[in-house]
Short mmCIF file of C-alpha atoms and ligand atoms in Angstrom, two decimals:
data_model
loop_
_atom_site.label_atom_id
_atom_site.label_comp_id
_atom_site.label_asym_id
_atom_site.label_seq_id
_atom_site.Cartn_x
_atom_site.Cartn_y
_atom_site.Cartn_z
CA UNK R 38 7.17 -29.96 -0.23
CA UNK R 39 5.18 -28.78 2.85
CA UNK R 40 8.21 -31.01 4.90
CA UNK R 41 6.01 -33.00 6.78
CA UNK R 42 3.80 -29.96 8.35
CA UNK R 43 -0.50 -30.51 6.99
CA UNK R 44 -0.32 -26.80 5.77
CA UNK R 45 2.23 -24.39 4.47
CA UNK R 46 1.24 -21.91 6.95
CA UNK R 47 2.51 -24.08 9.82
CA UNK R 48 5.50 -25.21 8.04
CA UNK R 49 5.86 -21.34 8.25
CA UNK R 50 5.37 -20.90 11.12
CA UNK R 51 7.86 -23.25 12.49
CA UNK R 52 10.14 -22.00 9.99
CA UNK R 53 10.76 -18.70 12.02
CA UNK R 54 13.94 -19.96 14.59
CA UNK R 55 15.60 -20.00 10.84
CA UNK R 56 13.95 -17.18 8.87
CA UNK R 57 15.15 -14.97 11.92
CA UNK R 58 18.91 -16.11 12.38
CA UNK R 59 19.14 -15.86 8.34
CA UNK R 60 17.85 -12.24 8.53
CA UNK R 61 20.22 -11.28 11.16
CA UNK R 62 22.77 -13.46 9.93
CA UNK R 63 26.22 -10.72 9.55
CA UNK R 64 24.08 -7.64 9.92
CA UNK R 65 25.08 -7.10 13.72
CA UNK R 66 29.00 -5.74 14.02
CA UNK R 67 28.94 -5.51 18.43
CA UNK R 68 32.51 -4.84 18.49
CA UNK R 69 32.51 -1.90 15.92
CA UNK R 70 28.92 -0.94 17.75
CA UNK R 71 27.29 -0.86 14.22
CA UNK R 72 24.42 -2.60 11.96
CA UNK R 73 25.77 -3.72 8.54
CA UNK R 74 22.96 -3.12 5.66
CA UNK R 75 25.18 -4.38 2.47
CA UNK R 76 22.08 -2.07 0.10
CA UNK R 77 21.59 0.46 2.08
CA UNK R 78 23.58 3.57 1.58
CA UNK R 79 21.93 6.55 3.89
CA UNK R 80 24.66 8.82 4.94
CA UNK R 81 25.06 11.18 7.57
CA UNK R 82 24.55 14.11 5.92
CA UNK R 83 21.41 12.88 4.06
CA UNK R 84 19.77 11.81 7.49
CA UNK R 85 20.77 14.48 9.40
CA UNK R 86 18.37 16.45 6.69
CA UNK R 87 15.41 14.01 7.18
CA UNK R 88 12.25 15.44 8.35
CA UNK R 89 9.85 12.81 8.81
CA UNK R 90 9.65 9.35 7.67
CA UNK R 91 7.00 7.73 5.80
CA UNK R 92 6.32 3.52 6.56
CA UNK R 93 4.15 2.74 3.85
CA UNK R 94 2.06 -0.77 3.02
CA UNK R 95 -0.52 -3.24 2.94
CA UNK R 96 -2.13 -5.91 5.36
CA UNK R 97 0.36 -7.93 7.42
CA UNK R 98 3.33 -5.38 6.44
CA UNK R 99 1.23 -2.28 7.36
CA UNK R 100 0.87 -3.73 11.08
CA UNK R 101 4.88 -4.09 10.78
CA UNK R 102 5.37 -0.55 9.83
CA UNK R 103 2.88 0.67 13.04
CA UNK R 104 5.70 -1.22 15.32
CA UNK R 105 8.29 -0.09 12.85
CA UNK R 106 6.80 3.69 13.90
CA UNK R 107 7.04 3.16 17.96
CA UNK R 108 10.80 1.15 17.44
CA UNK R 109 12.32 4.17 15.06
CA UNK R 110 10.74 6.91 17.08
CA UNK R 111 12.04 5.88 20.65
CA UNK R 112 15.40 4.96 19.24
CA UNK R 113 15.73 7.57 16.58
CA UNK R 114 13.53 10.78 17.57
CA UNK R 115 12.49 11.15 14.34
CA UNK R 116 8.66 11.70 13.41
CA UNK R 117 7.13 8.70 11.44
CA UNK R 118 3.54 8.09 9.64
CA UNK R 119 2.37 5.15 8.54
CA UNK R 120 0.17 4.73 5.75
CA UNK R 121 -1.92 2.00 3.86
CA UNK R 122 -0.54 2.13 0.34
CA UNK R 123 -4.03 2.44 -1.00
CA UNK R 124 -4.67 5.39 0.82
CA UNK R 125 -0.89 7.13 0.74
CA UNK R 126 -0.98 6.89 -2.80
CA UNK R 127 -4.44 8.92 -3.32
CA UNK R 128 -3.88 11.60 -0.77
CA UNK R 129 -1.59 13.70 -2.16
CA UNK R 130 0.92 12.72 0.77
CA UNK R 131 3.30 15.55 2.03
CA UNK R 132 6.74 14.29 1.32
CA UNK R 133 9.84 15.74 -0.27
CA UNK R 134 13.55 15.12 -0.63
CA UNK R 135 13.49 15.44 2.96
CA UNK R 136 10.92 12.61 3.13
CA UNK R 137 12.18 8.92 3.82
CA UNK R 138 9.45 6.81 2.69
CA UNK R 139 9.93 2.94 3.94
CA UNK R 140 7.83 0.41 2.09
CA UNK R 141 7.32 -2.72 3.20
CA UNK R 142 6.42 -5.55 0.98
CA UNK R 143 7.00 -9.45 1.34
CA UNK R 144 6.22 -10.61 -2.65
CA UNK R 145 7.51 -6.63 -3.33
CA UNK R 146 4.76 -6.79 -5.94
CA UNK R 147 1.80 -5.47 -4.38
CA UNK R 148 -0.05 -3.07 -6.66
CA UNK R 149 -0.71 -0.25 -4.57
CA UNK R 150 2.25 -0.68 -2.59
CA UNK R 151 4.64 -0.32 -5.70
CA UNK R 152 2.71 2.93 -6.97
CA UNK R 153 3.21 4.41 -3.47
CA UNK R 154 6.55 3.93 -4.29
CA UNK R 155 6.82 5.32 -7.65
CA UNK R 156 4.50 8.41 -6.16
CA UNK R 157 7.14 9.08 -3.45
CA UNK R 158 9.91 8.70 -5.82
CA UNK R 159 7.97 11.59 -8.10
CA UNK R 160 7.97 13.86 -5.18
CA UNK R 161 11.47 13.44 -4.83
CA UNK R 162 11.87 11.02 -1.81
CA UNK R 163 14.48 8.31 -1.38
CA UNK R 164 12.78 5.04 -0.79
CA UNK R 165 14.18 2.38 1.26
CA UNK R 166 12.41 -1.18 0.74
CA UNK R 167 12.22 -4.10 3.00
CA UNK R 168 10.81 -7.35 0.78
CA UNK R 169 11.25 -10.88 0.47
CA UNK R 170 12.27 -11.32 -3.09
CA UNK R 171 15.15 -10.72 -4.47
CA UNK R 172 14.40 -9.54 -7.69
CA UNK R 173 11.17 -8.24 -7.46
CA UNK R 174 9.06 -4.58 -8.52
CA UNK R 175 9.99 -3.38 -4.94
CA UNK R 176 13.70 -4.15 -4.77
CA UNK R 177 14.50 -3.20 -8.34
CA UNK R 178 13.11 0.60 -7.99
CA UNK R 179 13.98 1.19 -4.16
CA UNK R 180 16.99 3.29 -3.85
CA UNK R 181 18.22 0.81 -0.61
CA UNK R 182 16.43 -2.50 0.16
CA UNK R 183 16.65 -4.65 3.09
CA UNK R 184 16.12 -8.25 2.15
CA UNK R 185 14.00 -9.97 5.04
CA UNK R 186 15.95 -14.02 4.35
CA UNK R 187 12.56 -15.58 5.78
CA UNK R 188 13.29 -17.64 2.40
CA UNK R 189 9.82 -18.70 0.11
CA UNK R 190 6.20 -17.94 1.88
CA UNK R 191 3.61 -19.87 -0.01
CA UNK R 192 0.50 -19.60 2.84
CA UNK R 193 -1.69 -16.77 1.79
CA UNK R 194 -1.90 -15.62 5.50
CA UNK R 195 1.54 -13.74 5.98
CA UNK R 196 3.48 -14.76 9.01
CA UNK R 197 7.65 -15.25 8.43
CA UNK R 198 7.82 -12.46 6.51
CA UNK R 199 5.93 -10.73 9.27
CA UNK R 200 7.90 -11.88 11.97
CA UNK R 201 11.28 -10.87 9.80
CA UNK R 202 9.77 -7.77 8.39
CA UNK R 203 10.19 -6.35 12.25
CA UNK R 204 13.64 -7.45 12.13
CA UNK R 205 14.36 -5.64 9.49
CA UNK R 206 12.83 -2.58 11.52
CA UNK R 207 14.87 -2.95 14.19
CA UNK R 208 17.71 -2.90 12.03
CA UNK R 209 16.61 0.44 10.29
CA UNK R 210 16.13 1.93 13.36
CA UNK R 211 19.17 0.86 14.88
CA UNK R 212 21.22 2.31 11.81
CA UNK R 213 19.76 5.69 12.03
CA UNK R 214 19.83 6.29 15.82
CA UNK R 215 23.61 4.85 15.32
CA UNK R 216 24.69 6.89 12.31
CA UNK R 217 23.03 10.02 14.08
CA UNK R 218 24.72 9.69 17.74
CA UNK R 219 21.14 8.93 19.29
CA UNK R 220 21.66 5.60 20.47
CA UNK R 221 24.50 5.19 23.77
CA UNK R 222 26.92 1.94 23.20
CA UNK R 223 24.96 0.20 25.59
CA UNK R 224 21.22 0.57 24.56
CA UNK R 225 22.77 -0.98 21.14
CA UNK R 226 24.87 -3.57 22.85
CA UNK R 227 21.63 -4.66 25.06
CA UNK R 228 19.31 -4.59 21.71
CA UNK R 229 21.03 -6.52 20.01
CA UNK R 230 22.51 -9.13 22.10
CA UNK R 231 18.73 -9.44 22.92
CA UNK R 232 18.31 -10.02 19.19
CA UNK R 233 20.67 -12.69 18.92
CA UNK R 234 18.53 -15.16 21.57
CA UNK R 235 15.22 -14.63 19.17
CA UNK R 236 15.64 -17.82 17.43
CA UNK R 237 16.07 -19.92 20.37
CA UNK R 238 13.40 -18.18 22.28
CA UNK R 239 11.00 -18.49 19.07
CA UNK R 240 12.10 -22.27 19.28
CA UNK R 241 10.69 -21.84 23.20
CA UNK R 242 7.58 -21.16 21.98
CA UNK R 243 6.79 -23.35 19.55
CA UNK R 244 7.22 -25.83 22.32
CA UNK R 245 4.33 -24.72 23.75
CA UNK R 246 2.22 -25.71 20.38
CA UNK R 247 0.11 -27.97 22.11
CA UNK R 248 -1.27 -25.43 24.79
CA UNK R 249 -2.00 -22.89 22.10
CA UNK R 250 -3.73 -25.61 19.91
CA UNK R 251 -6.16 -26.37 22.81
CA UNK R 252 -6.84 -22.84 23.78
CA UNK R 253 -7.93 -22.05 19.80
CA UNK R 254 -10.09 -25.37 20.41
CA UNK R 255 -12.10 -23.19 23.59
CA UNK R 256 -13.25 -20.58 21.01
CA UNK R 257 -12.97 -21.94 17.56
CA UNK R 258 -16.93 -21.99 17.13
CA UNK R 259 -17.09 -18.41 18.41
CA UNK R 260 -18.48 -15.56 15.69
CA UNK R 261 -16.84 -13.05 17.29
CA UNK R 262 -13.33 -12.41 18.70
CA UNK R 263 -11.22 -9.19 20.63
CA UNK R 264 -7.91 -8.47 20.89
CA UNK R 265 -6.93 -5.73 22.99
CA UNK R 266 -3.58 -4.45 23.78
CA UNK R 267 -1.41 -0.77 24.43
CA UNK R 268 1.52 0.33 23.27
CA UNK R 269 3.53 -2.36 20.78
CA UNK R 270 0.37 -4.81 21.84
CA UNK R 271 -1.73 -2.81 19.86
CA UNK R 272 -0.64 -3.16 16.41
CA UNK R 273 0.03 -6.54 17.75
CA UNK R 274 -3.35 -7.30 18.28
CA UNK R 275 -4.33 -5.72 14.81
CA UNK R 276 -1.99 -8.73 13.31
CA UNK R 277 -3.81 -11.41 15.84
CA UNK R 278 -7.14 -10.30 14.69
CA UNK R 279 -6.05 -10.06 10.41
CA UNK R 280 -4.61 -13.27 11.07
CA UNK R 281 -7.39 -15.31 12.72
CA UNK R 282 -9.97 -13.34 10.38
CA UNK R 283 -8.58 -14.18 6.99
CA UNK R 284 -8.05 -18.10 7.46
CA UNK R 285 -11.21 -18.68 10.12
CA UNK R 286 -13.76 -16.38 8.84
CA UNK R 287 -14.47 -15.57 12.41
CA UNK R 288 -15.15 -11.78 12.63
CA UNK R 289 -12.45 -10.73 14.72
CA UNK R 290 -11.63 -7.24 15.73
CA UNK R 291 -8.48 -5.33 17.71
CA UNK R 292 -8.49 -2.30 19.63
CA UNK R 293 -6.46 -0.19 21.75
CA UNK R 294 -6.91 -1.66 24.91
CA UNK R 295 -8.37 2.21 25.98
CA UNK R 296 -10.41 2.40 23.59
CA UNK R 297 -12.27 -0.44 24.95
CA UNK R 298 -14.47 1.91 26.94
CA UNK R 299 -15.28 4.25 24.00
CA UNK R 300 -17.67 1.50 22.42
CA UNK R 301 -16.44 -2.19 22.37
CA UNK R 302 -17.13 -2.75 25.67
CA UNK R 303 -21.05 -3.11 25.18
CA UNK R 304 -20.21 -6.06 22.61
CA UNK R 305 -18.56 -7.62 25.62
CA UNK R 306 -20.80 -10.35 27.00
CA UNK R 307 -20.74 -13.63 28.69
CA UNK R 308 -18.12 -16.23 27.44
CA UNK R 309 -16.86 -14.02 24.91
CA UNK R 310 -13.29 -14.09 23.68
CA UNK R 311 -10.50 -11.69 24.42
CA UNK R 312 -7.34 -11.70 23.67
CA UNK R 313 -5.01 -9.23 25.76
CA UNK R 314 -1.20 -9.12 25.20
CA UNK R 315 -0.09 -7.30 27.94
CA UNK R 316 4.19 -7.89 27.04
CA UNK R 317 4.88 -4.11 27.76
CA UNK R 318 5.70 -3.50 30.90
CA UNK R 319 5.46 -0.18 31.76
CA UNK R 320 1.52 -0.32 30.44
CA UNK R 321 0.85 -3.44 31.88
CA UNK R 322 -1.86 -1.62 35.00
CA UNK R 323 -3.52 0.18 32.31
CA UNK R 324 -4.35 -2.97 30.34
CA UNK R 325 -5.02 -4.94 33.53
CA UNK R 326 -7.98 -2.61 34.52
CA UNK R 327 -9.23 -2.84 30.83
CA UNK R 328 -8.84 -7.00 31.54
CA UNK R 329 -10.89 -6.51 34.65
CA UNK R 330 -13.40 -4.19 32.88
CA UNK R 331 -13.53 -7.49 30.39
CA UNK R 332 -13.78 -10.10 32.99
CA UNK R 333 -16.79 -8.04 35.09
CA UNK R 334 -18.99 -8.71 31.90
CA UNK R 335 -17.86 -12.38 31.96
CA UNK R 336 -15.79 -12.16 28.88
CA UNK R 337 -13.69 -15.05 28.24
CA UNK R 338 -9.85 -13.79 28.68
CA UNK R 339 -6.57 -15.34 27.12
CA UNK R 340 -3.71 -13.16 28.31
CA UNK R 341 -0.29 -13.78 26.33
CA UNK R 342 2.56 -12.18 28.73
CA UNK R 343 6.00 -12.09 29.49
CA UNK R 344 7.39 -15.21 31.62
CA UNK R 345 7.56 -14.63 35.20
CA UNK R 346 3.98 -12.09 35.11
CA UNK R 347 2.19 -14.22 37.77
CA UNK R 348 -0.08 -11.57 38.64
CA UNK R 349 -1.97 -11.88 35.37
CA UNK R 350 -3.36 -15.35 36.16
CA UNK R 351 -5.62 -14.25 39.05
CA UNK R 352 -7.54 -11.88 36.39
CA UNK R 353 -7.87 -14.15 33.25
CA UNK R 354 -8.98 -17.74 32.06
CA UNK R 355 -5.76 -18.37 30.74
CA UNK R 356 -1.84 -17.38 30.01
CA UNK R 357 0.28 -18.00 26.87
CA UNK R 358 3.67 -17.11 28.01
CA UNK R 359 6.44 -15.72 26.01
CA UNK R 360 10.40 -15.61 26.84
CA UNK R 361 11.58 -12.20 28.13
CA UNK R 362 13.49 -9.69 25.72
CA UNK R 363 14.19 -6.13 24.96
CA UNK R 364 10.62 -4.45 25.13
CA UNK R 365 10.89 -3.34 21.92
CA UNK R 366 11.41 -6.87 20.92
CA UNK R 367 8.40 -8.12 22.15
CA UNK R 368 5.98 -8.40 19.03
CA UNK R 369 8.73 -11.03 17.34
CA UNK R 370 7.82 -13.13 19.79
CA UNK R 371 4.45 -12.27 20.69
CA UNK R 372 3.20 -12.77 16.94
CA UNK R 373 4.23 -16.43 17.16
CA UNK R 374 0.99 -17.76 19.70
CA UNK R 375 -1.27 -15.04 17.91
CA UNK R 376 -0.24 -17.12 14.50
CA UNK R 377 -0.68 -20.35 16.34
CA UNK R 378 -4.12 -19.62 17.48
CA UNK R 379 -5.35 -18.31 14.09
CA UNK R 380 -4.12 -21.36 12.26
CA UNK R 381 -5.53 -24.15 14.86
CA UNK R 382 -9.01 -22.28 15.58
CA UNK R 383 -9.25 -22.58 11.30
CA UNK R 384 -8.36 -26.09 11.20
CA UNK R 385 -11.22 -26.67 13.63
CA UNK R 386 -13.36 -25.15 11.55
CA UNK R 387 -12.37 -27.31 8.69
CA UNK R 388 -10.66 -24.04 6.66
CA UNK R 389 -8.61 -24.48 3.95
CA UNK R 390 -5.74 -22.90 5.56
CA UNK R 391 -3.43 -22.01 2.88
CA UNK R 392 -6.01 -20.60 0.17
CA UNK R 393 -8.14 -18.97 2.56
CA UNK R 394 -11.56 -18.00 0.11
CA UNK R 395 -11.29 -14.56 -1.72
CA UNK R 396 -8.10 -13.80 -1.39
CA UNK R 397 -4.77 -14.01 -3.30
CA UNK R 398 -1.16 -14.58 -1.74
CA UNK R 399 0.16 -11.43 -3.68
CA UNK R 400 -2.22 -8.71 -4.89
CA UNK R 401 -1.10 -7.46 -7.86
CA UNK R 402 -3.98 -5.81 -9.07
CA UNK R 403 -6.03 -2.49 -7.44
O1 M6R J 691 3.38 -8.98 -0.49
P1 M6R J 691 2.95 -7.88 0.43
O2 M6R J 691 3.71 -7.88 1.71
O3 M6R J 691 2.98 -6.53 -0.23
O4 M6R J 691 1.44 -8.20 0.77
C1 M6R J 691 0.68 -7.34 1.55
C2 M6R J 691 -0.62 -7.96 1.95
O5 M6R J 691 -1.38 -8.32 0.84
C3 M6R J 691 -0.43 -9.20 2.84
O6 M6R J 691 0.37 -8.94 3.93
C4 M6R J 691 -1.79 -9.75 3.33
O7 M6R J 691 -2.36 -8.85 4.23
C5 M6R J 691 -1.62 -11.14 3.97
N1 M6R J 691 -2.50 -12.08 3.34
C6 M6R J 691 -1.86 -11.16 5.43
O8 M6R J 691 -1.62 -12.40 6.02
#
């Protein structure tokens, strides 16, 4: 059943090239210049009248909707919050008919996830879902659903669904900015032709297991852990740091890499781990000086960048490289190696990967 693989979570893992083609599978129309979402029905009319948007969820699907929030506002230029279900749901949240509320689950039966959705529903919002099972709480009381196809995920630590979850994202945001003229033929065309090479470039890095599987070896016995990153490497880092957390039970911690300065710095100390994506471009000087800031207290620095960044190497230990795409692509990819490294620094550590202790792969109760 686990196909060979030790744990479910790498089976997973290496399930991705497949989980992503099957979620994009028919959904892109280039010649017509259009995304094809067979359950979701948001006309013009009704988004032209949206206000804000709501991305609302828990754990692994939260850090999707704080990419979802930087994708749909640069493609869309509509405002977006993103909320924990747990907290949405208690706050009296200010949402109306004009309010679309996104919720993101993978087993679509999260507890406080599905009464964030029956609270946004009371106030009168649509609700468009994004889960993993057909049939579930989630996709029978949305009023649209995107299915992510990453097909069964039996490891408690999230990582298809993840990895599909953004997908779906894309796909949402792409469908807005195209029903509401905000998107030019060629932005779309150059999104999603990038798109279409994910699964082979996922296969790319999966090549690269072995590298990734010795790095996690250099700082398995580590207590503590950083990730730092700006930009889409932020929440990006937040899903490195859940990830290695929850099956290693090393205390591991991400922060906007400018943030470093405003306290996290002072935990920073010889041979300590970082972990700095640094995929987006246009930040990449900022993060660099954070890297250096890092490196002058001896910290020690894995970098995971886009191929062809040479410059990185003369500032950190070591480089996990990822294929180039769109930058708004970038965490698809990028959340591969962060998986990787969570799943071989816990098998070091003698972890029992798949039922990590405490925890439950769907939380169904508050
Ligand atoms: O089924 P859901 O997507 O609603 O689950 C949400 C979280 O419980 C889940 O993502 C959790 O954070 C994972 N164990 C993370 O790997």
């Amino acid at each position: 059943e686990k196909g060979g693989y030790p744990h479910f979570m790498l089976k997973e893992i290496h399930e991705q090239p497949k989980a992503f083609k099957d979620t994009m599978a028919g959904r892109i129309l280039p010649e017509k210049g259009e995304i094809k979402l067979d359950d979701v029905h948001l006309s013009k009319e009704y988004l032209q009248g949206i206000k804000k948007i709501f991305i609302v969820a828990c754990g692994t699907a939260y850090h999707a909707g704080m990419v979802g929030k930087y994708v749909i506002e640069k493609l869309t230029r509509v405002p977006v919050e993103v909320d924990i279900a747990s907290e949405f749901r208690y706050r009296d949240p200010m949402i109306d008919k004009n309010t679309l509320v996104i919720i993101i689950s993978q087993s679509g039966e999260t507890a406080d996830t599905l009464a964030a959705l029956r609270e946004s529903k009371k106030l009168g919002a649509r609700v468009l879902a994004i889960t993993n099972v057909v049939g579930s709480s989630v996709s029978r009381e949305a009023d649209d659903i995107i299915y992510t196809w990453a097909g069964p995920e039996i490891a408690v630590a999230s990582t298809k669904a993840y990895s599909t979850q953004l997908i779906a994202l894309d796909f949402i945001a792409l469908y807005i900015a195209r029903t509401l003229g905000r998107i030019c033929e060629k932005d779309f065309q150059e999104i999603t032709s990038a798109m279409k090479n994910l699964p082979d470039q996922a296969k790319i890095i999966l090549g690269h297991e072995d590298k990734i599987k010795s790095l996690a070896q250099k700082f398995f016995d580590r207590e503590d852990v950083f990730y730092i990153g700006r930009g889409l490497d932020y929440p990006l880092s937040l899903e490195g740091a859940l990830k290695l957390k929850e099956i290693s039970y090393i205390h591991a911690e991400a922060y906007a890499a400018g943030e470093l300065k405003h306290g996290t710095l002072a935990l920073i100390e010889e041979g300590v781990p970082v972990i700095a994506p640094v995929t987006q471009e246009h930040l990449f000087e900022k993060t660099l000086s954070n890297i250096k800031e890092v490196k002058a207290r001896e910290g020690f620095v894995v970098a995971l960048a886009n191929e062809g960044n040479e410059e990185i190497k003369k500032s950190v230990d070591d480089v996990i490289y990822i294929p180039k795409t769109h930058p708004i692509l970038t965490p698809i990819l990028a959340v591969i190696p962060m998986q990787l490294l969570a799943y071989y620094a816990a098998v070091a550590r003698g972890c029992d990967v798949d039922k990590p202790r405490n925890l439950a792969k769907s939380v169904t109760v508050e």
